[in-house]
PDB file of C-alpha atoms in Angstrom:
ATOM      1  CA  MET A 705      21.548  24.717 -35.003  1.00 47.00           C
ATOM      2  CA  LYS A 706      17.765  25.121 -35.016  1.00 53.00           C
ATOM      3  CA  TRP A 707      17.336  21.369 -35.575  1.00 48.00           C
ATOM      4  CA  TYR A 708      19.515  20.735 -32.549  1.00 43.00           C
ATOM      5  CA  TYR A 709      17.108  22.689 -30.344  1.00 46.00           C
ATOM      6  CA  VAL A 710      14.081  20.981 -31.938  1.00 46.00           C
ATOM      7  CA  ILE A 711      15.527  17.529 -31.178  1.00 44.00           C
ATOM      8  CA  ILE A 712      16.349  18.486 -27.593  1.00 39.00           C
ATOM      9  CA  SER A 713      12.826  19.864 -27.103  1.00 45.00           C
ATOM     10  CA  VAL A 714      11.193  16.706 -28.481  1.00 44.00           C
ATOM     11  CA  LEU A 715      13.344  14.480 -26.257  1.00 41.00           C
ATOM     12  CA  ALA A 716      12.530  16.601 -23.199  1.00 40.00           C
ATOM     13  CA  LEU A 717       8.819  16.430 -24.000  1.00 42.00           C
ATOM     14  CA  GLY A 718       9.033  12.654 -24.366  1.00 42.00           C
ATOM     15  CA  ILE A 719      10.827  12.251 -21.063  1.00 38.00           C
ATOM     16  CA  GLY A 720       8.301  14.507 -19.385  1.00 41.00           C
ATOM     17  CA  LEU A 721       5.365  12.518 -20.745  1.00 41.00           C
ATOM     18  CA  SER A 722       6.965   9.228 -19.714  1.00 41.00           C
ATOM     19  CA  ALA A 723       7.529  10.506 -16.197  1.00 39.00           C
ATOM     20  CA  SER A 724       3.941  11.759 -16.060  1.00 42.00           C
ATOM     21  CA  ILE A 725       2.616   8.373 -17.208  1.00 45.00           C
ATOM     22  CA  MET A 726       4.709   6.582 -14.558  1.00 44.00           C
ATOM     23  CA  ARG A 727       3.421   8.924 -11.838  1.00 44.00           C
ATOM     24  CA  GLU A 728      -0.170   8.338 -12.871  1.00 56.00           C
ATOM     25  CA  SER A 729       0.092   4.547 -13.325  1.00 83.00           C
ATOM     26  CA  GLY A 730      -1.860   2.390 -10.909  1.00 96.00           C
ATOM     27  CA  TYR A 731      -4.991   3.245  -8.992  1.00 98.00           C
ATOM     28  CA  GLN A 732      -6.035   6.769  -8.150  1.00 98.00           C
ATOM     29  CA  VAL A 733      -8.507   7.848  -5.485  1.00 98.00           C
ATOM     30  CA  GLY A 734     -11.986   7.162  -6.837  1.00 98.00           C
ATOM     31  CA  ASP A 735     -10.923   4.171  -8.948  1.00 98.00           C
ATOM     32  CA  TYR A 736     -12.351   0.712  -8.344  1.00 98.00           C
ATOM     33  CA  ALA A 737      -9.887  -1.969  -7.267  1.00 98.00           C
ATOM     34  CA  THR A 738      -9.928  -5.483  -8.609  1.00 96.00           C
ATOM     35  CA  ASP A 739      -9.559  -8.448  -6.306  1.00 97.00           C
ATOM     36  CA  PHE A 740      -6.426 -10.584  -6.043  1.00 98.00           C
ATOM     37  CA  SER A 741      -5.429 -14.017  -4.843  1.00 98.00           C
ATOM     38  CA  LEU A 742      -2.131 -14.106  -2.947  1.00 98.00           C
ATOM     39  CA  GLU A 743      -0.455 -16.640  -0.695  1.00 98.00           C
ATOM     40  CA  SER A 744      -0.495 -15.890   3.002  1.00 98.00           C
ATOM     41  CA  VAL A 745       2.096 -16.835   5.605  1.00 98.00           C
ATOM     42  CA  ASN A 746      -0.296 -19.636   6.593  1.00 97.00           C
ATOM     43  CA  GLY A 747       0.018 -21.187   3.133  1.00 97.00           C
ATOM     44  CA  GLU A 748      -3.524 -20.244   2.134  1.00 97.00           C
ATOM     45  CA  MET A 749      -4.526 -18.272  -0.947  1.00 98.00           C
ATOM     46  CA  VAL A 750      -6.327 -15.132   0.235  1.00 98.00           C
ATOM     47  CA  SER A 751      -8.687 -12.877  -1.705  1.00 98.00           C
ATOM     48  CA  LEU A 752     -10.665  -9.844  -0.598  1.00 98.00           C
ATOM     49  CA  ALA A 753     -13.788 -11.750  -1.578  1.00 96.00           C
ATOM     50  CA  ASP A 754     -13.046 -14.105   1.337  1.00 97.00           C
ATOM     51  CA  TYR A 755     -14.056 -11.317   3.745  1.00 97.00           C
ATOM     52  CA  GLU A 756     -17.778 -11.478   3.120  1.00 95.00           C
ATOM     53  CA  GLU A 757     -18.705  -9.264   6.075  1.00 95.00           C
ATOM     54  CA  ALA A 758     -16.087  -6.590   5.398  1.00 98.00           C
ATOM     55  CA  LYS A 759     -17.220  -3.048   4.639  1.00 98.00           C
ATOM     56  CA  GLY A 760     -13.817  -2.242   3.192  1.00 98.00           C
ATOM     57  CA  PHE A 761     -10.117  -2.874   3.633  1.00 98.00           C
ATOM     58  CA  ILE A 762      -6.975  -1.187   4.835  1.00 98.00           C
ATOM     59  CA  VAL A 763      -4.582  -2.645   2.263  1.00 98.00           C
ATOM     60  CA  VAL A 764      -0.993  -1.971   3.336  1.00 98.00           C
ATOM     61  CA  PHE A 765       1.996  -2.643   1.120  1.00 98.00           C
ATOM     62  CA  THR A 766       4.716  -3.344   3.645  1.00 98.00           C
ATOM     63  CA  CYS A 767       7.657  -5.663   4.220  1.00 98.00           C
ATOM     64  CA  ASN A 768      10.061  -7.180   6.734  1.00 98.00           C
ATOM     65  CA  THR A 769      13.165  -5.212   5.919  1.00 98.00           C
ATOM     66  CA  CYS A 770      12.383  -1.539   5.414  1.00 98.00           C
ATOM     67  CA  PRO A 771      13.183   0.581   8.489  1.00 98.00           C
ATOM     68  CA  TYR A 772      10.068   2.685   7.839  1.00 98.00           C
ATOM     69  CA  ALA A 773       7.905  -0.428   7.672  1.00 98.00           C
ATOM     70  CA  LYS A 774       9.352  -1.557  10.994  1.00 98.00           C
ATOM     71  CA  MET A 775       8.668   1.829  12.589  1.00 97.00           C
ATOM     72  CA  TYR A 776       5.050   1.632  11.416  1.00 98.00           C
ATOM     73  CA  GLU A 777       4.571  -2.047  12.274  1.00 98.00           C
ATOM     74  CA  GLN A 778       2.864  -1.549  15.637  1.00 98.00           C
ATOM     75  CA  ARG A 779       0.701   1.193  14.173  1.00 98.00           C
ATOM     76  CA  ILE A 780      -0.474  -1.203  11.443  1.00 98.00           C
ATOM     77  CA  ILE A 781      -1.319  -3.815  14.086  1.00 98.00           C
ATOM     78  CA  LYS A 782      -3.157  -1.132  16.047  1.00 98.00           C
ATOM     79  CA  LEU A 783      -5.176  -0.126  12.975  1.00 98.00           C
ATOM     80  CA  HIS A 784      -6.296  -3.720  12.472  1.00 98.00           C
ATOM     81  CA  LYS A 785      -7.272  -4.131  16.127  1.00 98.00           C
ATOM     82  CA  ALA A 786      -9.202  -0.854  16.038  1.00 98.00           C
ATOM     83  CA  TYR A 787     -11.068  -1.365  12.786  1.00 98.00           C
ATOM     84  CA  ALA A 788     -11.319  -5.066  11.885  1.00 98.00           C
ATOM     85  CA  GLU A 789     -14.393  -5.568  14.047  1.00 97.00           C
ATOM     86  CA  GLN A 790     -15.912  -2.428  12.539  1.00 98.00           C
ATOM     87  CA  GLY A 791     -15.583  -3.946   9.076  1.00 98.00           C
ATOM     88  CA  TYR A 792     -12.230  -2.580   7.921  1.00 98.00           C
ATOM     89  CA  PRO A 793      -9.489  -5.189   8.460  1.00 98.00           C
ATOM     90  CA  VAL A 794      -5.870  -4.707   7.504  1.00 98.00           C
ATOM     91  CA  VAL A 795      -4.615  -6.857   4.641  1.00 98.00           C
ATOM     92  CA  ALA A 796      -0.832  -6.573   4.409  1.00 98.00           C
ATOM     93  CA  ILE A 797       0.998  -7.334   1.165  1.00 98.00           C
ATOM     94  CA  ASN A 798       4.747  -7.749   0.852  1.00 98.00           C
ATOM     95  CA  PRO A 799       5.629  -6.569  -2.676  1.00 98.00           C
ATOM     96  CA  ASN A 800       9.405  -7.048  -2.561  1.00 98.00           C
ATOM     97  CA  CYS A 801      11.233  -9.520  -4.793  1.00 98.00           C
ATOM     98  CA  PRO A 802      12.900 -11.981  -2.362  1.00 97.00           C
ATOM     99  CA  GLU A 803      15.773 -12.576  -4.783  1.00 97.00           C
ATOM    100  CA  ARG A 804      16.681  -8.911  -4.372  1.00 97.00           C
ATOM    101  CA  SER A 805      15.654  -8.716  -0.729  1.00 98.00           C
ATOM    102  CA  PRO A 806      16.202 -12.127   0.942  1.00 98.00           C
ATOM    103  CA  GLY A 807      14.784 -10.826   4.218  1.00 98.00           C
ATOM    104  CA  ASP A 808      11.413 -10.639   2.490  1.00 98.00           C
ATOM    105  CA  SER A 809      11.223 -14.327   1.527  1.00 98.00           C
ATOM    106  CA  MET A 810       8.126 -16.270   2.515  1.00 98.00           C
ATOM    107  CA  SER A 811       9.998 -18.062   5.312  1.00 98.00           C
ATOM    108  CA  GLU A 812      11.168 -14.725   6.719  1.00 98.00           C
ATOM    109  CA  MET A 813       7.635 -13.365   6.412  1.00 98.00           C
ATOM    110  CA  GLN A 814       6.355 -16.376   8.359  1.00 98.00           C
ATOM    111  CA  ASN A 815       8.947 -15.773  11.068  1.00 98.00           C
ATOM    112  CA  ARG A 816       8.119 -12.093  11.412  1.00 98.00           C
ATOM    113  CA  SER A 817       4.389 -12.679  11.416  1.00 98.00           C
ATOM    114  CA  LYS A 818       4.804 -15.282  14.167  1.00 98.00           C
ATOM    115  CA  ASN A 819       7.288 -13.275  16.234  1.00 98.00           C
ATOM    116  CA  LYS A 820       5.221 -10.081  16.056  1.00 97.00           C
ATOM    117  CA  ASN A 821       1.929 -11.935  16.377  1.00 98.00           C
ATOM    118  CA  TYR A 822       0.356 -10.314  13.357  1.00 98.00           C
ATOM    119  CA  PRO A 823      -3.428 -10.372  13.757  1.00 98.00           C
ATOM    120  CA  PHE A 824      -3.998  -9.690  10.038  1.00 98.00           C
ATOM    121  CA  ALA A 825      -3.366 -11.559   6.791  1.00 98.00           C
ATOM    122  CA  TYR A 826       0.225 -11.139   5.586  1.00 98.00           C
ATOM    123  CA  LEU A 827       0.481 -11.948   1.890  1.00 98.00           C
ATOM    124  CA  GLN A 828       3.305 -12.279  -0.600  1.00 98.00           C
ATOM    125  CA  ASP A 829       2.917 -10.692  -4.025  1.00 98.00           C
ATOM    126  CA  LYS A 830       5.229 -13.161  -5.706  1.00 97.00           C
ATOM    127  CA  SER A 831       4.553 -11.987  -9.266  1.00 97.00           C
ATOM    128  CA  GLN A 832       4.348  -8.310  -8.157  1.00 98.00           C
ATOM    129  CA  GLU A 833       1.346  -7.931 -10.473  1.00 98.00           C
ATOM    130  CA  THR A 834      -0.949  -6.770  -7.669  1.00 98.00           C
ATOM    131  CA  SER A 835       1.569  -4.165  -6.521  1.00 98.00           C
ATOM    132  CA  ARG A 836       1.934  -2.872 -10.077  1.00 97.00           C
ATOM    133  CA  THR A 837      -1.833  -2.824 -10.587  1.00 98.00           C
ATOM    134  CA  TYR A 838      -2.282  -0.749  -7.441  1.00 98.00           C
ATOM    135  CA  GLY A 839       0.619   1.503  -8.377  1.00 98.00           C
ATOM    136  CA  ALA A 840       2.402   0.907  -5.082  1.00 98.00           C
ATOM    137  CA  THR A 841       5.820   2.517  -4.878  1.00 97.00           C
ATOM    138  CA  ASN A 842       6.866   2.371  -1.243  1.00 97.00           C
ATOM    139  CA  THR A 843       6.694   0.350   1.933  1.00 98.00           C
ATOM    140  CA  PRO A 844       4.627   1.086   3.855  1.00 98.00           C
ATOM    141  CA  GLN A 845       1.900   2.511   1.628  1.00 98.00           C
ATOM    142  CA  VAL A 846      -1.824   2.355   2.368  1.00 98.00           C
ATOM    143  CA  TYR A 847      -4.774   1.942   0.009  1.00 98.00           C
ATOM    144  CA  LEU A 848      -8.067   2.303   1.847  1.00 98.00           C
ATOM    145  CA  LEU A 849     -10.894   0.537   0.017  1.00 98.00           C
ATOM    146  CA  ASN A 850     -14.579   1.091   0.649  1.00 98.00           C
ATOM    147  CA  LYS A 851     -17.061  -1.586  -0.378  1.00 97.00           C
ATOM    148  CA  GLU A 852     -20.015  -0.286  -2.340  1.00 96.00           C
ATOM    149  CA  GLU A 853     -23.029  -1.916  -3.973  1.00 90.00           C
ATOM    150  CA  LYS A 854     -22.452  -5.309  -5.555  1.00 89.00           C
ATOM    151  CA  GLY A 855     -19.173  -5.576  -3.683  1.00 92.00           C
ATOM    152  CA  LYS A 856     -17.305  -3.019  -5.761  1.00 96.00           C
ATOM    153  CA  LEU A 857     -14.235  -1.700  -3.950  1.00 98.00           C
ATOM    154  CA  LYS A 858     -13.628   2.017  -4.363  1.00 98.00           C
ATOM    155  CA  ILE A 859     -10.282   3.575  -3.499  1.00 98.00           C
ATOM    156  CA  ALA A 860     -10.975   6.110  -0.760  1.00 98.00           C
ATOM    157  CA  TYR A 861      -7.469   7.031   0.362  1.00 98.00           C
ATOM    158  CA  ILE A 862      -3.884   6.482  -0.784  1.00 98.00           C
ATOM    159  CA  GLY A 863      -0.750   7.348   1.147  1.00 98.00           C
ATOM    160  CA  THR A 864       0.980   7.244   4.462  1.00 98.00           C
ATOM    161  CA  ILE A 865      -0.415   6.318   7.884  1.00 98.00           C
ATOM    162  CA  ASP A 866       0.285   9.514   9.800  1.00 98.00           C
ATOM    163  CA  ASN A 867       2.564  12.532   9.798  1.00 97.00           C
ATOM    164  CA  ASN A 868       5.408  11.275  11.986  1.00 97.00           C
ATOM    165  CA  TYR A 869       7.133   8.089  10.897  1.00 96.00           C
ATOM    166  CA  LYS A 870       9.736   8.326  13.650  1.00 96.00           C
ATOM    167  CA  ASP A 871       7.473   8.523  16.658  1.00 96.00           C
ATOM    168  CA  ALA A 872       3.829   7.529  16.810  1.00 97.00           C
ATOM    169  CA  THR A 873       3.316   9.534  19.980  1.00 97.00           C
ATOM    170  CA  LYS A 874       4.306  12.735  18.168  1.00 97.00           C
ATOM    171  CA  ALA A 875       2.033  12.224  15.172  1.00 98.00           C
ATOM    172  CA  ASP A 876      -0.774  14.764  15.282  1.00 97.00           C
ATOM    173  CA  VAL A 877      -2.454  13.947  11.969  1.00 98.00           C
ATOM    174  CA  HIS A 878      -3.578  10.343  11.534  1.00 98.00           C
ATOM    175  CA  TYR A 879      -4.534  10.124   7.880  1.00 98.00           C
ATOM    176  CA  VAL A 880      -5.691   6.510   7.739  1.00 98.00           C
ATOM    177  CA  GLN A 881      -7.504   6.634  11.070  1.00 98.00           C
ATOM    178  CA  ASP A 882      -9.254   9.850  10.055  1.00 98.00           C
ATOM    179  CA  ALA A 883     -10.218   8.360   6.682  1.00 98.00           C
ATOM    180  CA  VAL A 884     -11.666   5.163   8.166  1.00 98.00           C
ATOM    181  CA  ASP A 885     -13.512   7.123  10.848  1.00 98.00           C
ATOM    182  CA  ALA A 886     -15.019   9.309   8.121  1.00 98.00           C
ATOM    183  CA  LEU A 887     -16.171   6.276   6.119  1.00 98.00           C
ATOM    184  CA  ILE A 888     -17.760   4.721   9.186  1.00 98.00           C
ATOM    185  CA  ALA A 889     -19.512   8.000  10.014  1.00 98.00           C
ATOM    186  CA  GLY A 890     -20.621   8.524   6.415  1.00 97.00           C
ATOM    187  CA  GLU A 891     -18.677  11.756   6.233  1.00 98.00           C
ATOM    188  CA  LYS A 892     -16.234  13.269   3.753  1.00 97.00           C
ATOM    189  CA  ILE A 893     -12.653  12.093   4.160  1.00 98.00           C
ATOM    190  CA  PRO A 894     -10.579  15.123   5.224  1.00 97.00           C
ATOM    191  CA  GLN A 895      -7.544  14.213   3.096  1.00 98.00           C
ATOM    192  CA  THR A 896      -7.699  11.509   0.432  1.00 98.00           C
ATOM    193  CA  LYS A 897      -4.096  11.408  -0.721  1.00 98.00           C
ATOM    194  CA  THR A 898      -0.693  11.895   0.882  1.00 98.00           C
ATOM    195  CA  LYS A 899       2.877  11.082  -0.054  1.00 96.00           C
ATOM    196  CA  ALA A 900       3.909   7.603   1.036  1.00 95.00           C
ATOM    197  CA  ILE A 901       7.028   7.769   3.201  1.00 92.00           C
ATOM    198  CA  GLY A 902       9.188   4.672   3.102  1.00 96.00           C
ATOM    199  CA  CYS A 903      11.500   2.433   1.105  1.00 98.00           C
ATOM    200  CA  THR A 904      11.104   1.919  -2.607  1.00 97.00           C
ATOM    201  CA  ILE A 905       9.767  -1.468  -3.663  1.00 98.00           C
ATOM    202  CA  LYS A 906      12.389  -3.993  -4.738  1.00 97.00           C
ATOM    203  CA  TRP A 907      11.182  -4.963  -8.202  1.00 98.00           C
ATOM    204  CA  LYS A 908      12.371  -8.018 -10.095  1.00 96.00           C
ATOM    205  CA  MET A 909      15.283  -7.390 -12.402  1.00 90.00           C
ATOM    206  CA  THR A 910      14.231  -7.646 -16.032  1.00 77.00           C
TER     207      THR A 910
END
């Protein structure tokens, strides 16, 4: 009977460690992000290095189909309009596998970008490698990057946009806005990590 309990304990420990590793996979605040090259809705390959004058980036993993992403869509556009000229443009990445989510195909992305007049780059992570490298789990989910010396991109904030996904007018804590404002002012970011609220990413079936 003792061996039974030993086996159960070992299995539980293994499951716990695996879950811990999964939670900690991807970038954490303070890590340095690597660049990527992803196809945009305009048919161009886009990298962060293309934005030579940028001081950082508001990288948003988002999509066409998630209701949360749709509710945050205008807020993402607003963030770009507010901060692109100050050096922090939005770069939106659709991480969803189009075979599992046909509404997130490149043609559907092109339609949405055109219909909603996206002012920012909207990219498709076809291989999903970038999304896995970042550790993205939901749409929408924000990674705020700050450019340091020699162009290194440090993760300054990870999480959600604000504290009311249903109604922008009722949000009274604007995490991303506060974080970008702090970077611009050279001040400490008040909150560097929050829980991303949204749909889980549709990964390729293996």
